[in-house]
Structures are given as structure tokens and as C-alpha cells.
Short mmCIF file of C-alpha atoms (C1' of nucleotides) in Angstrom, two decimals:
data_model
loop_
_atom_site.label_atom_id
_atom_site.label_comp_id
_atom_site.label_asym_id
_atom_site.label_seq_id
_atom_site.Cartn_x
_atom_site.Cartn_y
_atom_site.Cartn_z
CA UNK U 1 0.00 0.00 0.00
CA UNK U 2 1.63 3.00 -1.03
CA UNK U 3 2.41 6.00 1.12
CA UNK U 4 4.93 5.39 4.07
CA UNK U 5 3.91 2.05 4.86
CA UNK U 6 3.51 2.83 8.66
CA UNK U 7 0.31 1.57 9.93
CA UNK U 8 0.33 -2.14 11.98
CA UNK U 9 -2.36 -4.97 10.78
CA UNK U 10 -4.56 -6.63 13.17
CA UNK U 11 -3.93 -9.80 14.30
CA UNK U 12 -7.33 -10.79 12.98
CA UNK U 13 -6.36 -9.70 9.05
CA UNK U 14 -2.51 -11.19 9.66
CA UNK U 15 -4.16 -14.58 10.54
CA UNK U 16 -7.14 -14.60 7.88
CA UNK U 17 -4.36 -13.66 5.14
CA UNK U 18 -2.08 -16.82 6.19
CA UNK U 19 -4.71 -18.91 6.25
CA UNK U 20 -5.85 -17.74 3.06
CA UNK U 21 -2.46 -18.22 1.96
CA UNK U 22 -2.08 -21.70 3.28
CA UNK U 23 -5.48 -22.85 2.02
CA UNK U 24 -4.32 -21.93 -1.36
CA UNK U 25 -1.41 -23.85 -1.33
CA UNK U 26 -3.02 -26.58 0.45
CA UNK U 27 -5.76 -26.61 -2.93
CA UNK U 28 -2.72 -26.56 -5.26
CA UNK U 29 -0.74 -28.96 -4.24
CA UNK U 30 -4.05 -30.96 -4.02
CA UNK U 31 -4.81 -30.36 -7.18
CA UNK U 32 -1.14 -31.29 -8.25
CA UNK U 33 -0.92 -27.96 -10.12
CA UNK U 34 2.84 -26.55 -9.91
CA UNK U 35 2.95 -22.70 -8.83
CA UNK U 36 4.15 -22.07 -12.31
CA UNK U 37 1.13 -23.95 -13.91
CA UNK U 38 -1.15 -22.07 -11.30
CA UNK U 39 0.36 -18.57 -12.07
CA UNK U 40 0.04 -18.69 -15.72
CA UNK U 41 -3.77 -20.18 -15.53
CA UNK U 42 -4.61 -17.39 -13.35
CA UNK U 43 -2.76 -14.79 -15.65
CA UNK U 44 -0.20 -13.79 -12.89
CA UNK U 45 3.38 -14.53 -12.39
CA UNK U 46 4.77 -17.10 -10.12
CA UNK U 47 6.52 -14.47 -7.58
CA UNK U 48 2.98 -12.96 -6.93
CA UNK U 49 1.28 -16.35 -6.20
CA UNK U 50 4.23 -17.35 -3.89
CA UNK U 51 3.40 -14.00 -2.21
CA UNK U 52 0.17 -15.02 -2.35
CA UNK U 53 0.84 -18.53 -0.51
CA UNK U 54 2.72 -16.66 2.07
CA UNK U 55 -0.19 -14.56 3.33
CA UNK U 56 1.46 -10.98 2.13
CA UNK U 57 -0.85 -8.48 3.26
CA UNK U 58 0.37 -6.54 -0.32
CA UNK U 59 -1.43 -8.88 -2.84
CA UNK U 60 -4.05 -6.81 -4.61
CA UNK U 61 -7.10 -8.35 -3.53
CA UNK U 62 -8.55 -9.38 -6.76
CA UNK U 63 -5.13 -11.48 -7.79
CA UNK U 64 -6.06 -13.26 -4.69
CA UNK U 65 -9.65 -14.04 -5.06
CA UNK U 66 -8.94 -14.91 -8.43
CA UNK U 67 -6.68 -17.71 -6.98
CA UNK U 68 -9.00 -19.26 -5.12
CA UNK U 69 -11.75 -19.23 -7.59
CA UNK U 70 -9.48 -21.10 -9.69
CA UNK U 71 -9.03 -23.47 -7.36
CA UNK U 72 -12.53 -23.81 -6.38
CA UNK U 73 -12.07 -22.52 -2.82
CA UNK U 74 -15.49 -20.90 -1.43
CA UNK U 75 -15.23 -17.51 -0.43
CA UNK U 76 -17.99 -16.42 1.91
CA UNK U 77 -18.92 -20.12 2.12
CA UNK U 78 -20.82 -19.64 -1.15
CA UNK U 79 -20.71 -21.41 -4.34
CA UNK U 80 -21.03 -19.56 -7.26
CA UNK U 81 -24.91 -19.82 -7.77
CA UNK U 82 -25.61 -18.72 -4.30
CA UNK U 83 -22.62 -15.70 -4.28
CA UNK U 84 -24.64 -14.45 -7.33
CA UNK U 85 -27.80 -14.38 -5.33
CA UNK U 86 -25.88 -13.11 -1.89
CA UNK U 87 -24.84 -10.48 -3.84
CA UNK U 88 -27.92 -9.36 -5.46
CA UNK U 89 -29.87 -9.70 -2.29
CA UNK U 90 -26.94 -7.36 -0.62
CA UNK U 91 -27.23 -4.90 -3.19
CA UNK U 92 -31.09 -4.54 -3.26
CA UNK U 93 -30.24 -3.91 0.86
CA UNK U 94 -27.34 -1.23 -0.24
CA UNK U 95 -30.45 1.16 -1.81
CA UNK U 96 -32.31 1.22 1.63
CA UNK U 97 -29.15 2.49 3.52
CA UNK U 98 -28.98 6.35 4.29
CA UNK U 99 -26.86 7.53 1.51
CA UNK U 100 -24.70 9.31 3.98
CA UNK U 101 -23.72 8.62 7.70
CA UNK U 102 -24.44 11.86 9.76
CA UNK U 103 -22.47 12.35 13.83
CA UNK U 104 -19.69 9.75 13.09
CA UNK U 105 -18.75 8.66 16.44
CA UNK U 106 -20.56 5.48 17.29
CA UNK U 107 -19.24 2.13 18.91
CA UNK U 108 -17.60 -0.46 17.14
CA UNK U 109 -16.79 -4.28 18.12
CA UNK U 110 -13.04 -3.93 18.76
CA UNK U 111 -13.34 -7.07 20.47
CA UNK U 112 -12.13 -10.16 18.70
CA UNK F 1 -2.05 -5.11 -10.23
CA UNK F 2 1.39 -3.51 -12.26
CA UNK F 3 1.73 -4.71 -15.58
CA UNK F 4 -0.18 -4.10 -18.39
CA UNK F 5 -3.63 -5.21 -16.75
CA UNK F 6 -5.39 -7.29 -19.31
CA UNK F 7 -6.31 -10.34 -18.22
CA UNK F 8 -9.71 -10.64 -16.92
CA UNK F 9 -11.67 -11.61 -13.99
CA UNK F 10 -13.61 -14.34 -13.27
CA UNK F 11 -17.45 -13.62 -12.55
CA UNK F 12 -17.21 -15.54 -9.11
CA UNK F 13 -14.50 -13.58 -7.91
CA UNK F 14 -16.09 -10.05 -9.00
CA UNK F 15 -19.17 -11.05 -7.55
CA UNK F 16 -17.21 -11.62 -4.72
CA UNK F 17 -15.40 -8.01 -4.14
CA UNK F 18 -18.80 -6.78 -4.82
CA UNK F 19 -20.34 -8.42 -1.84
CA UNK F 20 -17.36 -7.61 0.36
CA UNK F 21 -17.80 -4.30 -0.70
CA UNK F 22 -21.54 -4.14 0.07
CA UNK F 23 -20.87 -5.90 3.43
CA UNK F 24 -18.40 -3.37 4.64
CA UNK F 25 -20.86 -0.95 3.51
CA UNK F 26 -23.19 -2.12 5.60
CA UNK F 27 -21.41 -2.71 8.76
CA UNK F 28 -20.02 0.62 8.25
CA UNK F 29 -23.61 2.45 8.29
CA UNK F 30 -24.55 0.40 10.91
CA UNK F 31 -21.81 1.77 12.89
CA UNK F 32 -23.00 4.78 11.98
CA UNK F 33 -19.14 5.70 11.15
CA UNK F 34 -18.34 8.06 8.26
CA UNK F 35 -15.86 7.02 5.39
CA UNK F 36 -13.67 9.17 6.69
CA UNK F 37 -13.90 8.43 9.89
CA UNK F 38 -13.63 4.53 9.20
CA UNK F 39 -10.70 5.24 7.26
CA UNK F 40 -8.72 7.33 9.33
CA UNK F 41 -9.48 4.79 11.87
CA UNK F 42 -7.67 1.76 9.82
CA UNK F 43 -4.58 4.18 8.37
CA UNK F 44 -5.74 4.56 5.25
CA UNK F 45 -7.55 6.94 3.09
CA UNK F 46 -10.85 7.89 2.15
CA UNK F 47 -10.44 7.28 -1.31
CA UNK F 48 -9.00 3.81 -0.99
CA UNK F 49 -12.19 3.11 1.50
CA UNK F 50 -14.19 4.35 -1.36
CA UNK F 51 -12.53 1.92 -3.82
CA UNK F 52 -13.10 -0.70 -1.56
CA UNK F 53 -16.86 -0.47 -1.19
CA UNK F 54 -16.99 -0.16 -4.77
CA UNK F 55 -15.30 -4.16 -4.38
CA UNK F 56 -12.19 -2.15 -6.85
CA UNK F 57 -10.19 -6.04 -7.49
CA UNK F 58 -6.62 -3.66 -7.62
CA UNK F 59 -6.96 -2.54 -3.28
CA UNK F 60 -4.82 -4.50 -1.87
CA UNK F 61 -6.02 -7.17 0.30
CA UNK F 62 -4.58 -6.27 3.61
CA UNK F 63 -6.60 -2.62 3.42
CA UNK F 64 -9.47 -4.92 2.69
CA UNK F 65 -9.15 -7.34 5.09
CA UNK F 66 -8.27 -4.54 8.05
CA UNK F 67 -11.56 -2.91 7.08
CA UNK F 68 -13.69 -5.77 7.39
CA UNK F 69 -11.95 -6.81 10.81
CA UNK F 70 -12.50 -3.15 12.25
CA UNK F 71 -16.22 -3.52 11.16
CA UNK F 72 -16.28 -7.05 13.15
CA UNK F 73 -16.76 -8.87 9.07
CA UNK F 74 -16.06 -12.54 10.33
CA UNK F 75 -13.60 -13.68 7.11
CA UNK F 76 -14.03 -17.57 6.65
CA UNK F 77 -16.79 -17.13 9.20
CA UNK F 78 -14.62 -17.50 12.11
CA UNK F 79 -14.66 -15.09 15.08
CA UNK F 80 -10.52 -14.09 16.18
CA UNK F 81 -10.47 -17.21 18.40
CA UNK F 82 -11.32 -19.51 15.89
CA UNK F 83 -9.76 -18.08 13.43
CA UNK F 84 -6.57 -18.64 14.77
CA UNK F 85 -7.24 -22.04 15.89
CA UNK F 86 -8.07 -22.77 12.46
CA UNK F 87 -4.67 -21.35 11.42
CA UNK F 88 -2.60 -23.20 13.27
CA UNK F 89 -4.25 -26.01 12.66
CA UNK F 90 -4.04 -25.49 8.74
CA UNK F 91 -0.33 -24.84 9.51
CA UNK F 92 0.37 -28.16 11.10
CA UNK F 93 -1.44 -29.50 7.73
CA UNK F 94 1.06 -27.71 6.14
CA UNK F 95 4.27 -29.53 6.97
CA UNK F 96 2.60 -32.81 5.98
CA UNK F 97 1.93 -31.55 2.38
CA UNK F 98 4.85 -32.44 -0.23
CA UNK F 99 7.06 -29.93 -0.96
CA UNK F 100 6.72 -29.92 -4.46
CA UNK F 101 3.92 -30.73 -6.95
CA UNK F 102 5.96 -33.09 -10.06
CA UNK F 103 3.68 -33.64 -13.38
CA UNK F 104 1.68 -30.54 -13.51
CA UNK F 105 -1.80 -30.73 -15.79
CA UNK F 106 -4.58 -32.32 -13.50
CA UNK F 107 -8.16 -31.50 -13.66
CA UNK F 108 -9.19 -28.44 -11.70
CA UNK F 109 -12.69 -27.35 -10.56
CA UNK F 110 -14.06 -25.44 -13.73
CA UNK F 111 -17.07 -25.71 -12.72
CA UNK F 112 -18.76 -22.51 -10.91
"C1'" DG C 1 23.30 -42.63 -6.00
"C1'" DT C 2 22.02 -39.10 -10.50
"C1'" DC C 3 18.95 -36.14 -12.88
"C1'" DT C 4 15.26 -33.19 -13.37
"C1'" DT C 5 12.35 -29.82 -11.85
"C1'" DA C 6 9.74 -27.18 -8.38
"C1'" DT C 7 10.34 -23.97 -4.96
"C1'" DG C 8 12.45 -20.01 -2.08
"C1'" DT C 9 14.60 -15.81 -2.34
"C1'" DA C 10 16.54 -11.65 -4.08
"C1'" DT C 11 16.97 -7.75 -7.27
"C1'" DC C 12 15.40 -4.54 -10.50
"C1'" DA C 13 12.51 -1.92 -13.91
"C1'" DT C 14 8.02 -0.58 -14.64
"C1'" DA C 15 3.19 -0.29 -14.22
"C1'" DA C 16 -0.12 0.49 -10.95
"C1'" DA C 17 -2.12 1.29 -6.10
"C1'" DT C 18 -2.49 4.81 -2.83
"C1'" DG C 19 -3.03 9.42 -0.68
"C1'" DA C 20 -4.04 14.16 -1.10
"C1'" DA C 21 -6.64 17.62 -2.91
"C1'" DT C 22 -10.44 19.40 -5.26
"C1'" DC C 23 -15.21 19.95 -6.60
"C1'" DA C 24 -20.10 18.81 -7.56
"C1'" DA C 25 -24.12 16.69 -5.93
"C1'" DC C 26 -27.02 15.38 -2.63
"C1'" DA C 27 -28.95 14.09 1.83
"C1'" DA C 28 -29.79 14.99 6.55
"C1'" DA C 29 -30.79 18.33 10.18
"C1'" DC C 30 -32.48 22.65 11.15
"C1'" DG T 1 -36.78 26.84 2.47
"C1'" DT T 2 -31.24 27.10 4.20
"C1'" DT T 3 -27.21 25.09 5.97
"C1'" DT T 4 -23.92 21.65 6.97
"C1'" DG T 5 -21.33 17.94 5.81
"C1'" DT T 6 -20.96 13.31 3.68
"C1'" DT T 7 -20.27 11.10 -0.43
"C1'" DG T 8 -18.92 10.28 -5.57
"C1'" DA T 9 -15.72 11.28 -8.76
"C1'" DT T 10 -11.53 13.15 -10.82
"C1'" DT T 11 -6.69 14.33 -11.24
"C1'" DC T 12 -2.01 14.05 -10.02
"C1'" DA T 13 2.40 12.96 -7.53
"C1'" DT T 14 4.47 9.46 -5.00
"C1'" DT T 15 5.10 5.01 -3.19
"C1'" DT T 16 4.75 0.43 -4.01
"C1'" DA T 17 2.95 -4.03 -6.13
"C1'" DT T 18 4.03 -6.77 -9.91
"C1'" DG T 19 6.61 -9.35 -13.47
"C1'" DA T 20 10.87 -10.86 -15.08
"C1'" DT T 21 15.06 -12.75 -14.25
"C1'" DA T 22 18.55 -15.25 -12.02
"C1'" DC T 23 20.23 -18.31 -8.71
"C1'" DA T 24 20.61 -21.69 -4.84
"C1'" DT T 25 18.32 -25.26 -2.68
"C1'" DA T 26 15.77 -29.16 -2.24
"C1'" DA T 27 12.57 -32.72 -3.46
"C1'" DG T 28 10.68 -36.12 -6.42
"C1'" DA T 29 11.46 -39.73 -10.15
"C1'" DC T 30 14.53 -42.91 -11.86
#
DNA sequence: GTCTTATGTATCATAAATGAATCAACAAAC
DNA sequence: GTTTGTTGATTCATTTATGATACATAAGAC
């Protein structure tokens, strides 16, 4: 992420990106694809899916997702039929939200 | 993602930035946090939050996933404890795996 | 054991992600 | 109605993510 690179992760994100990281690997290997083979399926170069596999919080996100989908790993628990309708349901939601937040200032779950 | 950005995503993982997008919404309006005050809050700016609700596939995923865990998102469903039981757990899986793939070409899920 | 090949790591050039700033549009509160 | 302030969108400079390459190491097949 550009600028200064000072701000800390949570341990939350650190963990959910090496677990991301491992699951891919875990697919791959499962699927007996090399990282090479992997890479060039997924249009990416084999340094970026080794970042990938390592959990580096400096992936774009859509390099990663498109990993996974690849290897048929579920994000959100959905399959792709029920993402589709997730998302649509979701989005119908999004036009019934206030289109702006007014105060600011509110609690937030900073425990987990 | 750097370099000449043609190759294209695949409709599962689109739809899938989308709904993270829409879910971060959410939480955040539930919070009844501003973008700017969401983003100042996770070290990054208002733009990039922007980009990010929009489920943009070129944020990196780290920005992402801090978001979400700030908002309380549970990624793979898991709450911090969990998660990072699952972790280690998929890390001890890890060292069992082989440490490289031979052959290469084997069926993959194409199929979502 | 040898041979072959996948992986880990490092470096570098370049394309792209990010932050900052600006402005218009619109929604909420009054 | 007016006012205040959040959001959407754009542009630009800067920092960084990515791809390419090279190399050492190690693991699998024989």
C-alpha cells in the first residue's frame, strides 16, 4: 500500500491472510498444479502467487480471489450460484441504507 | 495489479469483491461511522475506502481485510479465536503436504 | 546414488495502487 | 426553504505491487 507504509495490521487480518495463503497452497498442491502452472492459468506470475501462498498483506485483492476461484475454494462459504444471489440480495439492501452517515462517532466491536 | 492489466476476472470472484464491498458498507452504516472516519481509523484513506466499497479487485487485500476486521466482518466465518485455531491447525497441515507438486496438468474445478 | 524440476529468495525496472486535494451533488438536520 | 457535511468522482504525484530474471536449494522420479 503505497504511502509510508507505517500503519500495523490486526492480528485478525494477519491470521485470515495466512490462512488464506495456506489454504491456497493446500488446494494446489491438491490439485497437483505446480505454482508455475497455477500462475500462468490465473494470468499472474509465479513471484505474486508465492506471495500469495505466504499470506502478504500486499497482494491486490482481486489477484487473490482470483486464486482461489481457480481453485474452487469458497469464499464467503458460497458457491457460485448462491454468491450471485448473496450479492444481489446485498445490493437490493445497499439502496435502503442512508446515503450518507451523519455524527460519526458510534461504537464499534473492537473485540475479537 | 502492475503490468499491463489485461487479463480478466472471473465472474465468481467479481461477484465476490462486490459483496465484500456491500458488506463493509453495511457494517459501516450500521456503525454509523463516516468514510472518513472509518478510514482514518484503519490508516488509510478515504479514497482507498471508497474503492473498496466499490469491491475495486486492484486494493490490496490487507486494506481490505483490516476494514472488514474493524467492522467485526467474520472472514471464513470465524470469530478471532477460531480463526486462529483454524490457522494453526491449517499450519500443522502444512508440513505434511509435499514440498513440491511433479507432473503438472490435472483437472481443476471449472465448474462454478 | 544421478537427474530433473519445483520452490524459495533476491533484485530490478516498470506499471499500478495509494493518498491528497479538489469539486459537484445530494442528503440529513435545522 | 437554508445550511452543513458526507459522499462520488476526478486528477495528479508518489510510493509500491508486480513481473521478469537469475540463482541456490531441495525434493521427487529414476
Amino acid at each position: 500500500m503505497p504511502k509510508s507504509s507505517t500503519h500495523a495490521y490486526s492480528r485478525y487480518s494477519l491470521d485470515a491472510l495466512e490462512l488464506m495463503g495456506n489454504l491456497i497452497r493446500e488446494s494446489r498442491v491438491a490439485a497437483n498444479l505446480t505454482a508455475e502452472a497455477l500462475a500462468q492459468r490465473a494470468g499472474i506470475s509465479r513471484s505474486l502467487l508465492h506471495r500469495i501462498e505466504k499470506g502478504d498483506a500486499g497482494c491486490t485483492i482481486g489477484a487473490v480471489f482470483e486464486i482461489a476461484a481457480i481453485l474452487g475454494i469458497q469464499l464467503f462459504d458460497l458457491d457460485a450460484k448462491n454468491l450471485a444471489m448473496r450479492l444481489s440480495y446485498s445490493t437490493e439492501k445497499q439502496a435502503l441504507l442512508p446515503k450518507a452517515v451523519r455524527s460519526s462517532k458510534k461504537v464499534v466491536k473492537d473485540d475479537f
